[in-house]
PDB file of C-alpha atoms in Angstrom:
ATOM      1  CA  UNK Y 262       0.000   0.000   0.000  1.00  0.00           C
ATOM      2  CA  UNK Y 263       0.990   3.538  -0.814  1.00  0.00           C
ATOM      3  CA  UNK Y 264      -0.094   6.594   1.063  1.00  0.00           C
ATOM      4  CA  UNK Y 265       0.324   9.990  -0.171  1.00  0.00           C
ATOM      5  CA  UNK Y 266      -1.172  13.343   1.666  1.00  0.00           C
ATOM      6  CA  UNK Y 267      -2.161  16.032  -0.279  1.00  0.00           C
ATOM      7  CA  UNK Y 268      -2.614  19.379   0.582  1.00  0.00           C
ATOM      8  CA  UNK Y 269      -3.671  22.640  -1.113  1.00  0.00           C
ATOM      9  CA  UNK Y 270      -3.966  26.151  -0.696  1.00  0.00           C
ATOM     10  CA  UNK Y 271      -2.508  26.579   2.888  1.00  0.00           C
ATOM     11  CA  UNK Y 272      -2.222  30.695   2.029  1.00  0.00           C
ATOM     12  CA  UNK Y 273       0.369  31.723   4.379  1.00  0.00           C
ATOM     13  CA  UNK Y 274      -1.337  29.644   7.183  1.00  0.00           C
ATOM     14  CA  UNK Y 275       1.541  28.672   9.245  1.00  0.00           C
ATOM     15  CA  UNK Y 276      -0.100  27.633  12.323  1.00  0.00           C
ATOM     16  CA  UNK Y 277      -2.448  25.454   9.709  1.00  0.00           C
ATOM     17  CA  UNK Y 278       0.699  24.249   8.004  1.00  0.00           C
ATOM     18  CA  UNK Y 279       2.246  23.179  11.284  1.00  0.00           C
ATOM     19  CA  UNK Y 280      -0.468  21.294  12.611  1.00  0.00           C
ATOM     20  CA  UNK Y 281      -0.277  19.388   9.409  1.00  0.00           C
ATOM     21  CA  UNK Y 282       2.668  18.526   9.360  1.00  0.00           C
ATOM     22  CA  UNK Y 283       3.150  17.354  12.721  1.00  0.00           C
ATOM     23  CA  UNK Y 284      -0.010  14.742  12.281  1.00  0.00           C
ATOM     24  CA  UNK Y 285       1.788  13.766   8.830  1.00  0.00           C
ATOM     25  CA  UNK Y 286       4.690  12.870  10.562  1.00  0.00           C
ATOM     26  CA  UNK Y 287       2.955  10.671  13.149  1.00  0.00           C
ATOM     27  CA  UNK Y 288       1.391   8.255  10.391  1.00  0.00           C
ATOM     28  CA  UNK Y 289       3.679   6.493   7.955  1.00  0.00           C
ATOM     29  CA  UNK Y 290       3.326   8.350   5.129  1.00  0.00           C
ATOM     30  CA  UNK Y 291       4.973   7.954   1.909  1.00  0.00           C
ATOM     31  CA  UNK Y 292       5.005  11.209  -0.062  1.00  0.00           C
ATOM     32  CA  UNK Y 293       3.571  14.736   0.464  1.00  0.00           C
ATOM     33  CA  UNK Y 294       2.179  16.312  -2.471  1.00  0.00           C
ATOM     34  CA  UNK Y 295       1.507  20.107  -2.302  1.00  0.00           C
ATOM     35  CA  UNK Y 296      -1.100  21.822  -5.197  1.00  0.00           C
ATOM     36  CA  UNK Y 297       0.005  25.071  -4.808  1.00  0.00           C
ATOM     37  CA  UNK Y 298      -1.371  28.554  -2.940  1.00  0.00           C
ATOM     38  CA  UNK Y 299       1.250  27.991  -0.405  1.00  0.00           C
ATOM     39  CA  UNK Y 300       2.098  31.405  -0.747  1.00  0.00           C
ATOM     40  CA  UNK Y 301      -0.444  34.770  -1.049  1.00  0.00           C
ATOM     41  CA  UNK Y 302      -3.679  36.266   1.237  1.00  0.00           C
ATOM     42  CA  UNK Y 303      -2.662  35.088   4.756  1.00  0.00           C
ATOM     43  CA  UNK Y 304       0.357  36.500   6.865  1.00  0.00           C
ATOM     44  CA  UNK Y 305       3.141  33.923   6.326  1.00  0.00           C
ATOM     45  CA  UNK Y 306       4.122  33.396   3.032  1.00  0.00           C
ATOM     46  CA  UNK Y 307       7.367  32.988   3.246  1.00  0.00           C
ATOM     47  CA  UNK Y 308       7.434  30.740   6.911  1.00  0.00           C
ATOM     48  CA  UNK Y 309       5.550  28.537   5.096  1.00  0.00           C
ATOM     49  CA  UNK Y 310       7.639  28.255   2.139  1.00  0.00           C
ATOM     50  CA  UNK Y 311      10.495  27.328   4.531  1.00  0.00           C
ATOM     51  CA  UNK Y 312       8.841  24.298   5.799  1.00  0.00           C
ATOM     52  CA  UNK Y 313       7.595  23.384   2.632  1.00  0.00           C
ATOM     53  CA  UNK Y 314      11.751  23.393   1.487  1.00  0.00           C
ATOM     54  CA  UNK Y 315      12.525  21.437   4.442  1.00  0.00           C
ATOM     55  CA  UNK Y 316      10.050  18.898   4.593  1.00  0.00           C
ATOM     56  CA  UNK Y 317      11.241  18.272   0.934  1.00  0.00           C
ATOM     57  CA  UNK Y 318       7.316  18.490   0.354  1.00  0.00           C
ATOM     58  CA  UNK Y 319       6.526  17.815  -3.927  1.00  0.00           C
ATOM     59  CA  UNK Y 320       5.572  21.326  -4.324  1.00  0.00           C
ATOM     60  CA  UNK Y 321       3.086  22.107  -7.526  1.00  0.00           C
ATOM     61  CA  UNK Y 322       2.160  25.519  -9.051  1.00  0.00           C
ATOM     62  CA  UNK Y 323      -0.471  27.668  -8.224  1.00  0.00           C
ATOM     63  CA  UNK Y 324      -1.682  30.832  -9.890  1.00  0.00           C
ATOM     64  CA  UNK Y 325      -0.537  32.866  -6.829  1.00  0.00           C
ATOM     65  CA  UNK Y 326       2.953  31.292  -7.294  1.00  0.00           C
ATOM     66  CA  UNK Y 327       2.784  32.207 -11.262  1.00  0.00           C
ATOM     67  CA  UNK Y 328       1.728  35.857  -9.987  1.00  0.00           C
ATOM     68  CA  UNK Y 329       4.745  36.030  -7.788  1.00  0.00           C
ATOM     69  CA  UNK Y 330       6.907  34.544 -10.741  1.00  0.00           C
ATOM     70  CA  UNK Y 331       5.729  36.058 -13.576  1.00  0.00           C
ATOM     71  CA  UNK Y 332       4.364  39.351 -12.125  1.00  0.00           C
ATOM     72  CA  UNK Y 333       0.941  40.172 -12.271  1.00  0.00           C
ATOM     73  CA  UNK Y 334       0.904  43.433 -15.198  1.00  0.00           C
ATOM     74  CA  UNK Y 335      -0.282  40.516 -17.759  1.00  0.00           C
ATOM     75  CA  UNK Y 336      -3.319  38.856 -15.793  1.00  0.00           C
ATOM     76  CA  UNK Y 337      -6.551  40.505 -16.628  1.00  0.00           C
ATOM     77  CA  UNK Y 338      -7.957  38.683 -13.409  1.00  0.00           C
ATOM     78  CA  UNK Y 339      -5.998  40.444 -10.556  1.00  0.00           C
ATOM     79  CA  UNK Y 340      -7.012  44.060  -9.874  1.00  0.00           C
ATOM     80  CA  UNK Y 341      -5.186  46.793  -8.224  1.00  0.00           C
ATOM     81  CA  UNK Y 342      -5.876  46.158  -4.824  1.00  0.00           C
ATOM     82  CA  UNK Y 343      -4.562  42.378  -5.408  1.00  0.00           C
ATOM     83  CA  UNK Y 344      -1.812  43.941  -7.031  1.00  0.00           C
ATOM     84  CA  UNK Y 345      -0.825  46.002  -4.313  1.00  0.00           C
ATOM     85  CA  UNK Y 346      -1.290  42.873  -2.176  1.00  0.00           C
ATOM     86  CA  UNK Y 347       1.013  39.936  -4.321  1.00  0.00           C
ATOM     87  CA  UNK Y 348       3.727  43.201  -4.189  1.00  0.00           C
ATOM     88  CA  UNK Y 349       3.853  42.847  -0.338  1.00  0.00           C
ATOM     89  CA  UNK Y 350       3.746  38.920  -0.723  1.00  0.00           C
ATOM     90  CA  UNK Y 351       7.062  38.976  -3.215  1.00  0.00           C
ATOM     91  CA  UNK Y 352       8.792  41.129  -0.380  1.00  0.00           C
ATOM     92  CA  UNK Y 353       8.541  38.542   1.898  1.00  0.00           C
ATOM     93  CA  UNK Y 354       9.737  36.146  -0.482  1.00  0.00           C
ATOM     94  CA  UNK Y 355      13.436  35.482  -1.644  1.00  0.00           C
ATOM     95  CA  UNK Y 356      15.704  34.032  -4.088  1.00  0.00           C
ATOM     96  CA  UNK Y 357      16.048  30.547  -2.653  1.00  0.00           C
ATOM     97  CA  UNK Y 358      12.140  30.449  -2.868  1.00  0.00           C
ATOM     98  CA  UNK Y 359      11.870  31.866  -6.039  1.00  0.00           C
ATOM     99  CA  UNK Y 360      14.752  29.079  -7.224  1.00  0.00           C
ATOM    100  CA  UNK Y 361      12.737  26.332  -5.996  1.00  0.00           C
ATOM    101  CA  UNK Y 362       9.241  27.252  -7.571  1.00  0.00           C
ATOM    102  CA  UNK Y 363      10.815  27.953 -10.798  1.00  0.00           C
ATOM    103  CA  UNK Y 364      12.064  24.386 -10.566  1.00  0.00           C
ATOM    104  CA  UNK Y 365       8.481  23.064  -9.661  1.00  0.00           C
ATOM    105  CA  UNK Y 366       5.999  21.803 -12.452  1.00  0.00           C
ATOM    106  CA  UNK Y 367       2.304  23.069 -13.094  1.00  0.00           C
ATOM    107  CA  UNK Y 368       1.194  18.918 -12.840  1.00  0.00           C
ATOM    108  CA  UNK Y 369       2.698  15.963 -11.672  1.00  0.00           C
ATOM    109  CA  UNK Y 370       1.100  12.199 -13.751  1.00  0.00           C
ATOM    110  CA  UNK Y 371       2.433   9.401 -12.306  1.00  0.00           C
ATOM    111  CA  UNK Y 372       1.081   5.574 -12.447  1.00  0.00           C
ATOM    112  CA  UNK Y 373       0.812   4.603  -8.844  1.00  0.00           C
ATOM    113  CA  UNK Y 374      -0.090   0.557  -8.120  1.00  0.00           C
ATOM    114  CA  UNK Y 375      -2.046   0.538 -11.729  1.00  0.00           C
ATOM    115  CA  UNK Y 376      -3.807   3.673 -11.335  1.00  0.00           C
ATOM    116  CA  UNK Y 377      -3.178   7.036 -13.443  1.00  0.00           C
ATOM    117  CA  UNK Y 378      -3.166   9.867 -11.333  1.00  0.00           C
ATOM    118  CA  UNK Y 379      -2.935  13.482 -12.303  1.00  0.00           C
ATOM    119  CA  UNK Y 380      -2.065  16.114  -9.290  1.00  0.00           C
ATOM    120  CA  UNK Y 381      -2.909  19.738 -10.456  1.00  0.00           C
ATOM    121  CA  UNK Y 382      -3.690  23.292  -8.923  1.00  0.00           C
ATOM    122  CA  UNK Y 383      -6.570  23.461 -11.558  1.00  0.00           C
ATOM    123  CA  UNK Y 384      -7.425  23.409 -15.164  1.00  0.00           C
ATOM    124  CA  UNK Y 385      -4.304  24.965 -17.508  1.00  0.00           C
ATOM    125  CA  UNK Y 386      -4.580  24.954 -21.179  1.00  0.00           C
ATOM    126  CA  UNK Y 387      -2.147  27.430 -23.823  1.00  0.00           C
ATOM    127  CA  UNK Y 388       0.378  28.289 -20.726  1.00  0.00           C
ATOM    128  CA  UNK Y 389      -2.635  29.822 -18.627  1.00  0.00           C
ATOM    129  CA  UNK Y 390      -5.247  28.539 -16.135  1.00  0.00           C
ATOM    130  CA  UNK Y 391      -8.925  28.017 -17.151  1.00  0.00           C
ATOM    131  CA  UNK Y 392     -11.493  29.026 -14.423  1.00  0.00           C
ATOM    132  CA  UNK Y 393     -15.161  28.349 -14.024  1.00  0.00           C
ATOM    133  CA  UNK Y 394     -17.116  30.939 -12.219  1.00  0.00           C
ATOM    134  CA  UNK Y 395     -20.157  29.056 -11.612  1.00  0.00           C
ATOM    135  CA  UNK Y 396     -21.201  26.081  -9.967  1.00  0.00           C
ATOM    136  CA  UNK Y 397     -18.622  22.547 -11.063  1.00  0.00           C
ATOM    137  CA  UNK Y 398     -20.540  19.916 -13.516  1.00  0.00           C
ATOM    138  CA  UNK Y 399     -18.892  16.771 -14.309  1.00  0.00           C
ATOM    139  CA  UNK Y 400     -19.667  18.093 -18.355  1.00  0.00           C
ATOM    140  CA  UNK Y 401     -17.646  21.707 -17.268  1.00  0.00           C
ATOM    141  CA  UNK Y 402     -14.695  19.712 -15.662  1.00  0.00           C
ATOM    142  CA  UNK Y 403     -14.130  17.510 -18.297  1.00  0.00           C
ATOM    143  CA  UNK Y 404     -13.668  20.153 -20.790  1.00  0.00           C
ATOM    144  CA  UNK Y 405     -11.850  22.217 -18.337  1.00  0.00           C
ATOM    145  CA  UNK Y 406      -9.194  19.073 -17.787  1.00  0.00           C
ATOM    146  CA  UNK Y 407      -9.627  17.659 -21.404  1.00  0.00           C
ATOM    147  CA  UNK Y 408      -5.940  17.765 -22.108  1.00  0.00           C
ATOM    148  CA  UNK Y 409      -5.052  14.992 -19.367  1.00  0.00           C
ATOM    149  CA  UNK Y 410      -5.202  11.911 -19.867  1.00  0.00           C
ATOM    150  CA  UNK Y 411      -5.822  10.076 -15.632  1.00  0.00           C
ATOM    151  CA  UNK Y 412      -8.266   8.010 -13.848  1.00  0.00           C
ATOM    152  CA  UNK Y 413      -7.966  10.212 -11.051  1.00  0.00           C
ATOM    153  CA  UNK Y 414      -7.586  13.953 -11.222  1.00  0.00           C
ATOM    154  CA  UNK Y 415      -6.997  15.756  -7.725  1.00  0.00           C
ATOM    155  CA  UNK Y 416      -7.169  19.056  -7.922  1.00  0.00           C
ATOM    156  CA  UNK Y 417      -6.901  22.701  -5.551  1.00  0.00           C
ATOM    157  CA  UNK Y 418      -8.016  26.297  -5.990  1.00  0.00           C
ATOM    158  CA  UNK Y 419     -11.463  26.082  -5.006  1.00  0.00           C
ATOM    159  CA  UNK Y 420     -11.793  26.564  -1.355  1.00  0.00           C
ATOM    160  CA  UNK Y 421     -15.639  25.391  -1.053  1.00  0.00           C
ATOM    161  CA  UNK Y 422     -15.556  20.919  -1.090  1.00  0.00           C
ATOM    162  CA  UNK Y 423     -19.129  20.790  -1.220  1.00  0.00           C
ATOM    163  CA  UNK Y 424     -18.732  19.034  -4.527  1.00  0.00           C
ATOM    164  CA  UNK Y 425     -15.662  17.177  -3.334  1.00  0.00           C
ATOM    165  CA  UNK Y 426     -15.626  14.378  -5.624  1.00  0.00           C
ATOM    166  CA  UNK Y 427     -17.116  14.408  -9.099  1.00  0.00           C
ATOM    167  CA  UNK Y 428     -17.100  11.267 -11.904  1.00  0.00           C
ATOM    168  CA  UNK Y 429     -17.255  10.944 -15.533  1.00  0.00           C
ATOM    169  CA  UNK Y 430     -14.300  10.273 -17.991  1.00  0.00           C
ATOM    170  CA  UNK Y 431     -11.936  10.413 -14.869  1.00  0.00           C
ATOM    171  CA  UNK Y 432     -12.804  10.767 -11.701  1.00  0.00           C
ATOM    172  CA  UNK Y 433     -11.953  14.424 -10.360  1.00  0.00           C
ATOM    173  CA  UNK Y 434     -11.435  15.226  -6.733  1.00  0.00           C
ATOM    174  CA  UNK Y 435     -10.893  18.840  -5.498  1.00  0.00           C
ATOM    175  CA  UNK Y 436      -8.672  18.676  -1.992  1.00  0.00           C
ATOM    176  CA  UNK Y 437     -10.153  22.157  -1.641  1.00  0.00           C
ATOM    177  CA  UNK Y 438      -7.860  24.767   0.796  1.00  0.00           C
ATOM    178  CA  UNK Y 439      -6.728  23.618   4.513  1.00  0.00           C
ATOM    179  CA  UNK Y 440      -5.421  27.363   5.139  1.00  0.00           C
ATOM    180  CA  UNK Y 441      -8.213  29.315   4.602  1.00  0.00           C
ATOM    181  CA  UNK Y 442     -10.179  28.184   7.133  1.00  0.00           C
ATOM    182  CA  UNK Y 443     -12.736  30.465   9.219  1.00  0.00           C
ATOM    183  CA  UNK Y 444     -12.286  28.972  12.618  1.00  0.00           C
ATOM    184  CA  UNK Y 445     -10.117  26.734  14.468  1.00  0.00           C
ATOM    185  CA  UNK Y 446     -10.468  23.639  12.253  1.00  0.00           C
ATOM    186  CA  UNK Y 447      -8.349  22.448   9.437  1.00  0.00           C
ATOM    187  CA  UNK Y 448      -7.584  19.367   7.493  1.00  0.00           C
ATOM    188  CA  UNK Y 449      -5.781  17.617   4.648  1.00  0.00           C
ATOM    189  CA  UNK Y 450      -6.216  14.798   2.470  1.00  0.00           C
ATOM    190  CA  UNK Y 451      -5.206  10.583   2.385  1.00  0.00           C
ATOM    191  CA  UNK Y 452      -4.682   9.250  -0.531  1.00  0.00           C
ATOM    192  CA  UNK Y 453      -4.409   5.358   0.301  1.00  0.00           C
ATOM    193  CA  UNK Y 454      -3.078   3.370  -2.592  1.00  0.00           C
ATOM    194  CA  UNK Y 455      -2.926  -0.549  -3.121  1.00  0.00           C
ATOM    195  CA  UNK Y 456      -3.388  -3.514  -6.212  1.00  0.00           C
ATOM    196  CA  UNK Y 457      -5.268  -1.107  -8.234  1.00  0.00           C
ATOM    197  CA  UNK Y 458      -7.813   0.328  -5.872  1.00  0.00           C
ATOM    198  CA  UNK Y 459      -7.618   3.570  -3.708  1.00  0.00           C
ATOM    199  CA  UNK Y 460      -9.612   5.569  -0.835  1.00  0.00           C
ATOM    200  CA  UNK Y 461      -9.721   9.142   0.186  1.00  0.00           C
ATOM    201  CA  UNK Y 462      -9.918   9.958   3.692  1.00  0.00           C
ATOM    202  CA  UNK Y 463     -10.227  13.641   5.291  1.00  0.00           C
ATOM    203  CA  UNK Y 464      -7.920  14.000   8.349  1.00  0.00           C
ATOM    204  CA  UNK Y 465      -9.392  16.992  10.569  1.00  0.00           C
ATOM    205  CA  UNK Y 466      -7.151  18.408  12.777  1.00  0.00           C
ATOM    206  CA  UNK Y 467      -7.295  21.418  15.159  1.00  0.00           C
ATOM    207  CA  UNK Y 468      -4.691  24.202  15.123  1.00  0.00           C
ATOM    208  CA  UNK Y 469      -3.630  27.191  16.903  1.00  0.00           C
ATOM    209  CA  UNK Y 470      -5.989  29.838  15.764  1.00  0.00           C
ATOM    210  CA  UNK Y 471      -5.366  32.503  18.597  1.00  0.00           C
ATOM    211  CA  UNK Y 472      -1.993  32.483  17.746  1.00  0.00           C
ATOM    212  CA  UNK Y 473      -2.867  32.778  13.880  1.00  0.00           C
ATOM    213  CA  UNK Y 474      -4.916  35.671  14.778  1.00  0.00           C
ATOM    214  CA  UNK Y 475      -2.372  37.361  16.796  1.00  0.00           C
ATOM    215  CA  UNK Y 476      -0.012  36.888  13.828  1.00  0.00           C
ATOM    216  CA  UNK Y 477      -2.686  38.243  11.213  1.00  0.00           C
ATOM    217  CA  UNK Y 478      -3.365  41.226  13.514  1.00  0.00           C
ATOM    218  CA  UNK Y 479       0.058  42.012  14.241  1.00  0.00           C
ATOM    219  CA  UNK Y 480       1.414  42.281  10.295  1.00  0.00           C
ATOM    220  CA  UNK Y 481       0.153  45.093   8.217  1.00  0.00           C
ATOM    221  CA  UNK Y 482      -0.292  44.228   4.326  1.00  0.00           C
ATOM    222  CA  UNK Y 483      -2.710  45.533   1.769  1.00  0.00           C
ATOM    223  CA  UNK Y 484      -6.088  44.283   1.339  1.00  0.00           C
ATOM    224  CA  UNK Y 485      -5.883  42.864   4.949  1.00  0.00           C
ATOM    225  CA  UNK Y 486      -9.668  43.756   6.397  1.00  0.00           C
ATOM    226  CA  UNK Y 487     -11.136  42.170   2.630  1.00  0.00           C
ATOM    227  CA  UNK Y 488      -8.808  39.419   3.108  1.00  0.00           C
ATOM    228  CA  UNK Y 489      -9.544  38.602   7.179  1.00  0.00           C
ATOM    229  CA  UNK Y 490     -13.048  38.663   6.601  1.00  0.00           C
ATOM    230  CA  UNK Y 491     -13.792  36.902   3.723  1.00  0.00           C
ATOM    231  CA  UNK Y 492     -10.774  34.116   3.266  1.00  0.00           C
ATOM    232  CA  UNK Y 493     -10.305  33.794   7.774  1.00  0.00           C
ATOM    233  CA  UNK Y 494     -13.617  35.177   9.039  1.00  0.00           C
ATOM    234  CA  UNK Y 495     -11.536  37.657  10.796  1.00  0.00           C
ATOM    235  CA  UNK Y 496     -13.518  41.096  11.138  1.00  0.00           C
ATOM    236  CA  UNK Y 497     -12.306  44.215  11.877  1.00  0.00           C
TER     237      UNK Y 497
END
């Protein structure tokens, strides 16, 4: 058997990231696969990166790592207040950061125990990411995610896992974000693995949300009261 824990989205949610890590280490765990959004919205960007370096954690692209990379003048999505915002998030940032996520890939495919797996941030197509704005359909995410060919497509960016698990052509699973969460819960995925079968399990964990708080209260950055109340339920 082969288990892998995913995670996704963790937003500079180090006390999230820490809990996380410490239950990961108490199972026997093979791999860690990351889908990207460590970085951007919450407090920590860079903390988090660290850990993510150490832990040797497989480390996939988001679009808030591609802003950070590529700059943000040539995405029609991000307005000026995000702007402002992914500015203060490269400050915190440096070059052995920026080294490793220019070394890190936008998907990882791999055949694991008979079973195709595809491990994304979300839906890219022609160098760019393809979002849906409405509700997700099995018929929208297999033309979003028509150019991979998997059995099983895990996937990030959307924060919401009411529609957690989705099947037609493949079968497409969205790990949805353990950083952005609104109170003192969090959580991460299991991916167990054997002779051509697999399960999906959601660990829920607790973390240290006063001290997150504190932390988030304590650093000034643009955008912060839009960005505590909507992405951490933190209001003003």
């Amino acid at each position: 058997m082969k288990k892998i824990a995913i995670i996704s989205d963790i937003h500079g949610n180090l006390q999230v990231l820490e809990a996380i890590i410490k239950d990961i280490k108490s199972k026997r765990i093979d791999a860690i696969i990351c889908l990207g959004d460590t970085i951007a919205i919450g407090p920590n960007p860079k903390e988090c990166m660290e850990i993510v370096m150490k832990e040797n954690i497989t480390t996939i692209l988001g679009n808030h790592e591609e802003y950070f990379l590529k700059g943000t003048d040539s995405f029609s999505e991000v307005g000026e207040g995000e702007k402002k915002h992914q500015r203060w998030t490269k400050s915190r940032l440096n070059k052995e950061i920026r080294d490793k996520l220019e070394g890190s890939p936008y998907i990882i495919e791999e055949n694991i125990e008979g079973i195709n797996f595809a491990f994304t941030h979300y839906a890219r197509k022609e160098d760019k990411f393809i979002y849906i704005e409405d509700q997700r359909t099995v018929d929208k995410l297999e033309s979003m995610f028509s150019n991979i060919t998997a059995d099983v497509i895990f996937y990030g960016h959307e924060h919401d896992l009411r529609l957690q698990k989705l099947e037609g052509e493949a079968t497409y699973i969205c790990v949805g974000s353990s950083g952005c969460t609104r109170d003192e819960n969090t959580y991460y995925t299991l991916v167990n693995i054997e002779k051509g079968k697999y399960n999906i399990e959601k660990v829920n964990l607790r973390y240290n949300r006063a001290r997150f708080i504190k932390t988030f209260n304590d650093i000034d950055y643009p955008d912060k009261n839009f960005i505590g109340e909507v992405f951490f339920g933190i209001k003003k």
